[in-house]
Amino acid sequence: MELKVIGCTGSFAGPQSPASCYLVSSTDSAGRTWRVLLDMGSGSLGEIQKHIELTAIDAVFVSHLHPDHCVDLAGLYIAARWDPRGWSTGPIDVWCPKGTDSYLARTHSMPPEATLGDQFTFHEWADEEIVEVGPLSVQPFRVVHPIEDPFALRVTEHGERGDVVLTYSGDSDACEGLTRAAEGSDLFLCEAAYMEGRDDGLRGIHLTGARAGQTAQEAGTRRLLLTHLPIWNDKATVLAEARDHFDGPADVVAPLAEYTLGRS
């Protein structure tokens, strides 16, 4: 499994990176490479096109309906709907919280009854219900964040050498669902939008570096990658907080960084 960071800035696109968007690539036993996106936050659609053709997107997995995680799906719809060359691959599968279709339609000022179902096939998450896309299994876990239906996503690649697990936190404070999603994962891509001493009194919204480290330790993940840092966070401070609580390797992601899971 390959992970490429398309966007990693927290809460809104920054000068060096779009908001949350991660490209996961996985090759099945027949040699076909599947490409899926974890979130499509603000600013991500332009960066995606530097790396893959939009028609190569097999599915989009949406963690929750905040703009910094999903709003560029509205632009992807326009690309698919109005490309004069045609859109040869058919509707794009979008796994998402309930209400995503109407949410995106409103970004285009469509009437209440309008749908984007001509270009997207929407599938609503059911808590902990596994879905299969090519060689990947994706299991959503409900987490704690101030919006209806926020999910962390546990992505498992089924390969010849066994299973490899990537957990993506979406946005969440520390909670049982997040720990379960990350349990035993090979890589935990975890938000750390808050900092101790500044935001630690705010609960039920985001993680500090310390709480991200604690969650990774409790879950027994093998590697922790911190993401979703707003432009005003000091990366070194947040990383130090996490390392104080997590015994394994921990880093802060960088825009366009690439990670390989499952190869010796």
Tab-separated table of C-alpha atoms in Angstrom, residues 18-260:
chain	number	residue	atom	x	y	z
A	18	PRO	CA	-4.163	22.104	0.667
A	19	ALA	CA	-6.406	20.907	3.467
A	20	SER	CA	-6.897	17.200	4.206
A	21	CYS	CA	-6.533	14.816	1.273
A	22	TYR	CA	-4.557	11.575	1.046
A	23	LEU	CA	-4.044	9.323	-1.958
A	24	VAL	CA	-3.893	5.588	-1.231
A	25	SER	CA	-2.737	3.218	-3.972
A	26	SER	CA	-2.917	-0.559	-3.800
A	27	THR	CA	-2.248	-3.214	-6.451
A	28	ASP	CA	-4.407	-6.324	-6.546
A	29	SER	CA	-3.367	-9.895	-7.407
A	30	ALA	CA	-4.127	-9.296	-11.090
A	31	GLY	CA	-1.733	-6.350	-11.236
A	32	ARG	CA	-4.367	-3.631	-11.362
A	33	THR	CA	-3.591	-0.566	-9.238
A	34	TRP	CA	-6.505	0.922	-7.341
A	35	ARG	CA	-6.427	4.586	-6.306
A	36	VAL	CA	-8.659	5.967	-3.600
A	37	LEU	CA	-8.754	9.276	-1.770
A	38	LEU	CA	-9.199	9.789	1.941
A	39	ASP	CA	-11.056	13.120	2.051
A	40	MET	CA	-10.972	15.953	-0.495
A	41	GLY	CA	-10.509	19.110	1.536
A	42	SER	CA	-10.267	22.674	0.291
A	43	GLY	CA	-7.558	23.195	-2.321
A	44	SER	CA	-6.904	19.507	-2.934
A	45	LEU	CA	-8.445	19.071	-6.375
A	46	GLY	CA	-5.761	21.110	-8.131
A	47	GLU	CA	-2.908	19.265	-6.415
A	48	ILE	CA	-4.419	15.843	-7.198
A	49	GLN	CA	-4.236	16.589	-10.924
A	50	LYS	CA	-0.461	16.990	-10.708
A	51	HIS	CA	-0.140	13.316	-9.752
A	52	ILE	CA	-2.972	11.310	-11.326
A	53	GLU	CA	-5.685	11.723	-13.926
A	54	LEU	CA	-9.011	12.434	-12.260
A	55	THR	CA	-10.513	9.504	-14.159
A	56	ALA	CA	-8.079	7.241	-12.273
A	57	ILE	CA	-9.910	7.832	-8.975
A	58	ASP	CA	-11.665	4.590	-8.031
A	59	ALA	CA	-13.371	5.872	-4.888
A	60	VAL	CA	-13.414	8.701	-2.373
A	61	PHE	CA	-13.790	8.014	1.358
A	62	VAL	CA	-15.120	11.010	3.288
A	63	SER	CA	-14.526	11.156	7.041
A	64	HIS	CA	-16.999	13.967	7.790
A	65	LEU	CA	-18.745	16.960	6.268
A	66	HIS	CA	-16.535	19.892	7.169
A	67	PRO	CA	-15.239	21.879	4.166
A	68	ASP	CA	-11.579	21.217	4.924
A	69	HIS	CA	-12.307	17.522	4.411
A	70	CYS	CA	-14.852	17.334	1.611
A	71	VAL	CA	-15.607	20.567	-0.237
A	72	ASP	CA	-13.431	19.845	-3.288
A	73	LEU	CA	-15.749	16.988	-4.162
A	74	ALA	CA	-17.942	19.784	-5.507
A	75	GLY	CA	-15.217	20.635	-8.004
A	76	LEU	CA	-14.680	16.987	-8.909
A	77	TYR	CA	-18.362	16.823	-9.791
A	78	ILE	CA	-17.946	19.698	-12.250
A	79	ALA	CA	-14.905	18.005	-13.803
A	80	ALA	CA	-16.857	14.799	-14.343
A	81	ARG	CA	-20.106	16.462	-15.422
A	82	TRP	CA	-18.780	18.926	-17.955
A	83	ASP	CA	-15.606	17.408	-19.416
A	84	PRO	CA	-16.195	17.814	-23.189
A	85	ARG	CA	-14.084	14.714	-23.811
A	86	GLY	CA	-16.548	12.658	-21.777
A	87	TRP	CA	-15.999	10.787	-18.527
A	88	SER	CA	-15.162	7.266	-19.578
A	89	THR	CA	-15.080	5.550	-16.193
A	90	GLY	CA	-18.666	6.164	-15.094
A	91	PRO	CA	-19.897	7.461	-11.721
A	92	ILE	CA	-17.338	7.702	-8.923
A	93	ASP	CA	-18.052	5.758	-5.740
A	94	VAL	CA	-18.187	8.072	-2.718
A	95	TRP	CA	-18.345	6.474	0.729
A	96	CYS	CA	-19.499	9.137	3.118
A	97	PRO	CA	-21.694	10.289	6.021
A	98	LYS	CA	-25.403	10.608	5.372
A	99	GLY	CA	-26.446	13.865	3.753
A	100	THR	CA	-23.322	14.242	1.620
A	101	ASP	CA	-25.265	14.446	-1.654
A	102	SER	CA	-27.474	17.311	-0.468
A	103	TYR	CA	-24.520	19.044	1.227
A	104	LEU	CA	-22.547	19.126	-2.014
A	105	ALA	CA	-25.590	20.142	-4.057
A	106	ARG	CA	-25.970	23.202	-1.840
A	107	THR	CA	-22.419	24.288	-2.668
A	108	HIS	CA	-23.693	24.701	-6.243
A	109	SER	CA	-26.911	26.482	-5.129
A	110	MET	CA	-28.971	23.657	-6.586
A	111	PRO	CA	-32.657	23.322	-5.623
A	112	PRO	CA	-33.454	21.132	-2.593
A	113	GLU	CA	-34.485	18.164	-4.717
A	114	ALA	CA	-31.281	18.226	-6.808
A	115	THR	CA	-28.741	15.430	-6.660
A	116	LEU	CA	-25.181	14.841	-7.809
A	117	GLY	CA	-26.011	11.206	-8.410
A	118	ASP	CA	-25.401	11.447	-12.139
A	119	GLN	CA	-21.631	11.545	-11.512
A	120	PHE	CA	-21.278	10.155	-7.988
A	121	THR	CA	-22.636	6.962	-6.468
A	122	PHE	CA	-23.107	7.781	-2.794
A	123	HIS	CA	-22.833	5.054	-0.153
A	124	GLU	CA	-23.546	6.043	3.456
A	125	TRP	CA	-21.239	4.784	6.177
A	126	ALA	CA	-22.660	2.436	8.772
A	127	ASP	CA	-20.639	2.392	11.992
A	128	GLU	CA	-18.024	-0.413	11.849
A	129	GLU	CA	-19.552	-1.948	8.707
A	130	ILE	CA	-16.727	-2.979	6.366
A	131	VAL	CA	-16.786	-2.050	2.680
A	132	GLU	CA	-14.597	-3.560	-0.029
A	133	VAL	CA	-12.912	-1.621	-2.831
A	134	GLY	CA	-10.474	-3.663	-4.895
A	135	PRO	CA	-7.825	-5.128	-2.561
A	136	LEU	CA	-8.840	-2.745	0.244
A	137	SER	CA	-11.287	-3.142	3.103
A	138	VAL	CA	-12.424	0.050	4.800
A	139	GLN	CA	-14.074	0.088	8.208
A	140	PRO	CA	-15.519	3.328	9.618
A	141	PHE	CA	-15.490	3.971	13.368
A	142	ARG	CA	-17.637	6.723	14.834
A	143	VAL	CA	-15.524	9.281	16.680
A	144	VAL	CA	-16.016	12.506	18.670
A	145	HIS	CA	-16.175	15.770	16.716
A	146	PRO	CA	-18.816	18.541	16.657
A	147	ILE	CA	-20.678	17.433	13.544
A	148	GLU	CA	-23.121	14.653	12.744
A	149	ASP	CA	-21.504	11.358	11.737
A	150	PRO	CA	-17.734	11.896	12.046
A	151	PHE	CA	-15.686	8.778	11.337
A	152	ALA	CA	-12.149	7.484	11.586
A	153	LEU	CA	-11.295	5.083	8.774
A	154	ARG	CA	-9.395	1.811	9.116
A	155	VAL	CA	-8.027	0.830	5.705
A	156	THR	CA	-6.742	-2.736	5.323
A	157	GLU	CA	-4.856	-4.025	2.309
A	158	HIS	CA	-5.134	-7.764	1.746
A	159	GLY	CA	-1.849	-8.781	0.126
A	160	GLU	CA	0.185	-11.906	-0.517
A	161	ARG	CA	2.283	-11.204	2.585
A	162	GLY	CA	-0.721	-10.665	4.813
A	163	ASP	CA	-2.798	-7.699	5.850
A	164	VAL	CA	-1.462	-4.163	6.209
A	165	VAL	CA	-3.465	-1.542	8.112
A	166	LEU	CA	-3.556	2.232	7.714
A	167	THR	CA	-5.783	4.153	10.141
A	168	TYR	CA	-6.873	7.689	9.330
A	169	SER	CA	-8.340	9.643	12.234
A	170	GLY	CA	-10.355	12.180	10.275
A	171	ASP	CA	-11.079	14.793	12.934
A	172	SER	CA	-11.584	13.545	16.477
A	173	ASP	CA	-10.770	14.028	20.109
A	174	ALA	CA	-9.599	11.011	22.081
A	175	CYS	CA	-12.358	8.397	22.294
A	176	GLU	CA	-12.956	4.661	22.244
A	177	GLY	CA	-13.859	4.638	18.546
A	178	LEU	CA	-10.575	6.229	17.549
A	179	THR	CA	-8.523	3.833	19.669
A	180	ARG	CA	-10.351	0.846	18.216
A	181	ALA	CA	-9.857	2.124	14.679
A	182	ALA	CA	-6.099	2.374	15.266
A	183	GLU	CA	-5.686	-0.899	17.167
A	184	GLY	CA	-2.576	-2.728	15.961
A	185	SER	CA	-2.302	-0.541	12.850
A	186	ASP	CA	0.905	-0.375	10.865
A	187	LEU	CA	0.526	3.369	10.388
A	188	PHE	CA	-1.735	5.789	12.252
A	189	LEU	CA	-2.345	9.016	10.329
A	190	CYS	CA	-3.670	11.121	13.162
A	191	GLU	CA	-4.775	14.718	13.489
A	192	ALA	CA	-3.157	16.981	16.061
A	193	ALA	CA	-4.812	20.348	15.593
A	194	TYR	CA	-4.442	21.452	19.205
A	195	MET	CA	-1.500	22.106	21.518
A	196	GLU	CA	-1.073	21.533	25.223
A	197	GLY	CA	-1.108	24.702	27.295
A	198	ARG	CA	-3.140	26.517	24.672
A	199	ASP	CA	-6.040	24.275	23.663
A	200	ASP	CA	-6.019	21.356	26.096
A	201	GLY	CA	-9.096	22.724	27.877
A	202	LEU	CA	-11.100	22.313	24.674
A	203	ARG	CA	-12.573	18.811	24.516
A	204	GLY	CA	-14.695	16.914	22.049
A	205	ILE	CA	-13.209	18.650	18.997
A	206	HIS	CA	-9.549	17.878	18.199
A	207	LEU	CA	-6.497	16.113	19.616
A	208	THR	CA	-3.390	17.708	21.023
A	209	GLY	CA	-0.085	16.067	20.197
A	210	ALA	CA	-0.158	14.544	23.673
A	211	ARG	CA	-3.602	13.026	23.223
A	212	ALA	CA	-2.630	11.719	19.777
A	213	GLY	CA	0.414	10.049	21.335
A	214	GLN	CA	-1.651	8.581	24.135
A	215	THR	CA	-4.177	7.174	21.668
A	216	ALA	CA	-1.421	5.646	19.527
A	217	GLN	CA	0.143	4.057	22.606
A	218	GLU	CA	-3.155	2.620	23.808
A	219	ALA	CA	-3.944	1.304	20.348
A	220	GLY	CA	-0.557	-0.364	19.919
A	221	THR	CA	0.034	1.215	16.524
A	222	ARG	CA	3.460	0.691	14.995
A	223	ARG	CA	4.027	4.185	13.599
A	224	LEU	CA	2.381	7.544	14.251
A	225	LEU	CA	2.149	10.334	11.687
A	226	LEU	CA	0.700	13.625	12.892
A	227	THR	CA	-1.336	15.669	10.451
A	228	HIS	CA	-3.996	18.401	10.230
A	229	LEU	CA	-1.799	20.970	11.974
A	230	PRO	CA	-3.104	24.526	11.416
A	231	ILE	CA	-0.638	27.120	10.166
A	232	TRP	CA	-0.223	28.570	13.681
A	233	ASN	CA	0.918	25.310	15.288
A	234	ASP	CA	4.596	24.743	15.999
A	235	LYS	CA	5.398	21.329	14.514
A	236	ALA	CA	8.313	20.614	16.821
A	237	THR	CA	6.223	21.304	19.921
A	238	VAL	CA	3.313	19.113	18.792
A	239	LEU	CA	5.680	16.290	17.849
A	240	ALA	CA	7.462	16.493	21.200
A	241	GLU	CA	4.096	16.228	22.957
A	242	ALA	CA	3.284	13.060	21.024
A	243	ARG	CA	6.693	11.481	21.627
A	244	ASP	CA	6.298	12.019	25.356
A	245	HIS	CA	3.380	9.567	25.275
A	246	PHE	CA	4.151	7.191	22.382
A	247	ASP	CA	7.047	4.731	22.441
A	248	GLY	CA	7.185	4.075	18.697
A	249	PRO	CA	8.394	6.189	15.774
A	250	ALA	CA	6.464	9.436	15.352
A	251	ASP	CA	6.720	12.262	12.835
A	252	VAL	CA	4.754	15.159	11.381
A	253	VAL	CA	3.706	14.654	7.757
A	254	ALA	CA	4.885	17.021	5.061
A	255	PRO	CA	3.050	18.001	1.869
A	256	LEU	CA	3.565	15.417	-0.887
A	257	ALA	CA	5.369	13.015	1.434
A	258	GLU	CA	5.096	9.361	0.435
A	259	TYR	CA	4.950	6.281	2.638
A	260	THR	CA	5.041	2.601	1.761
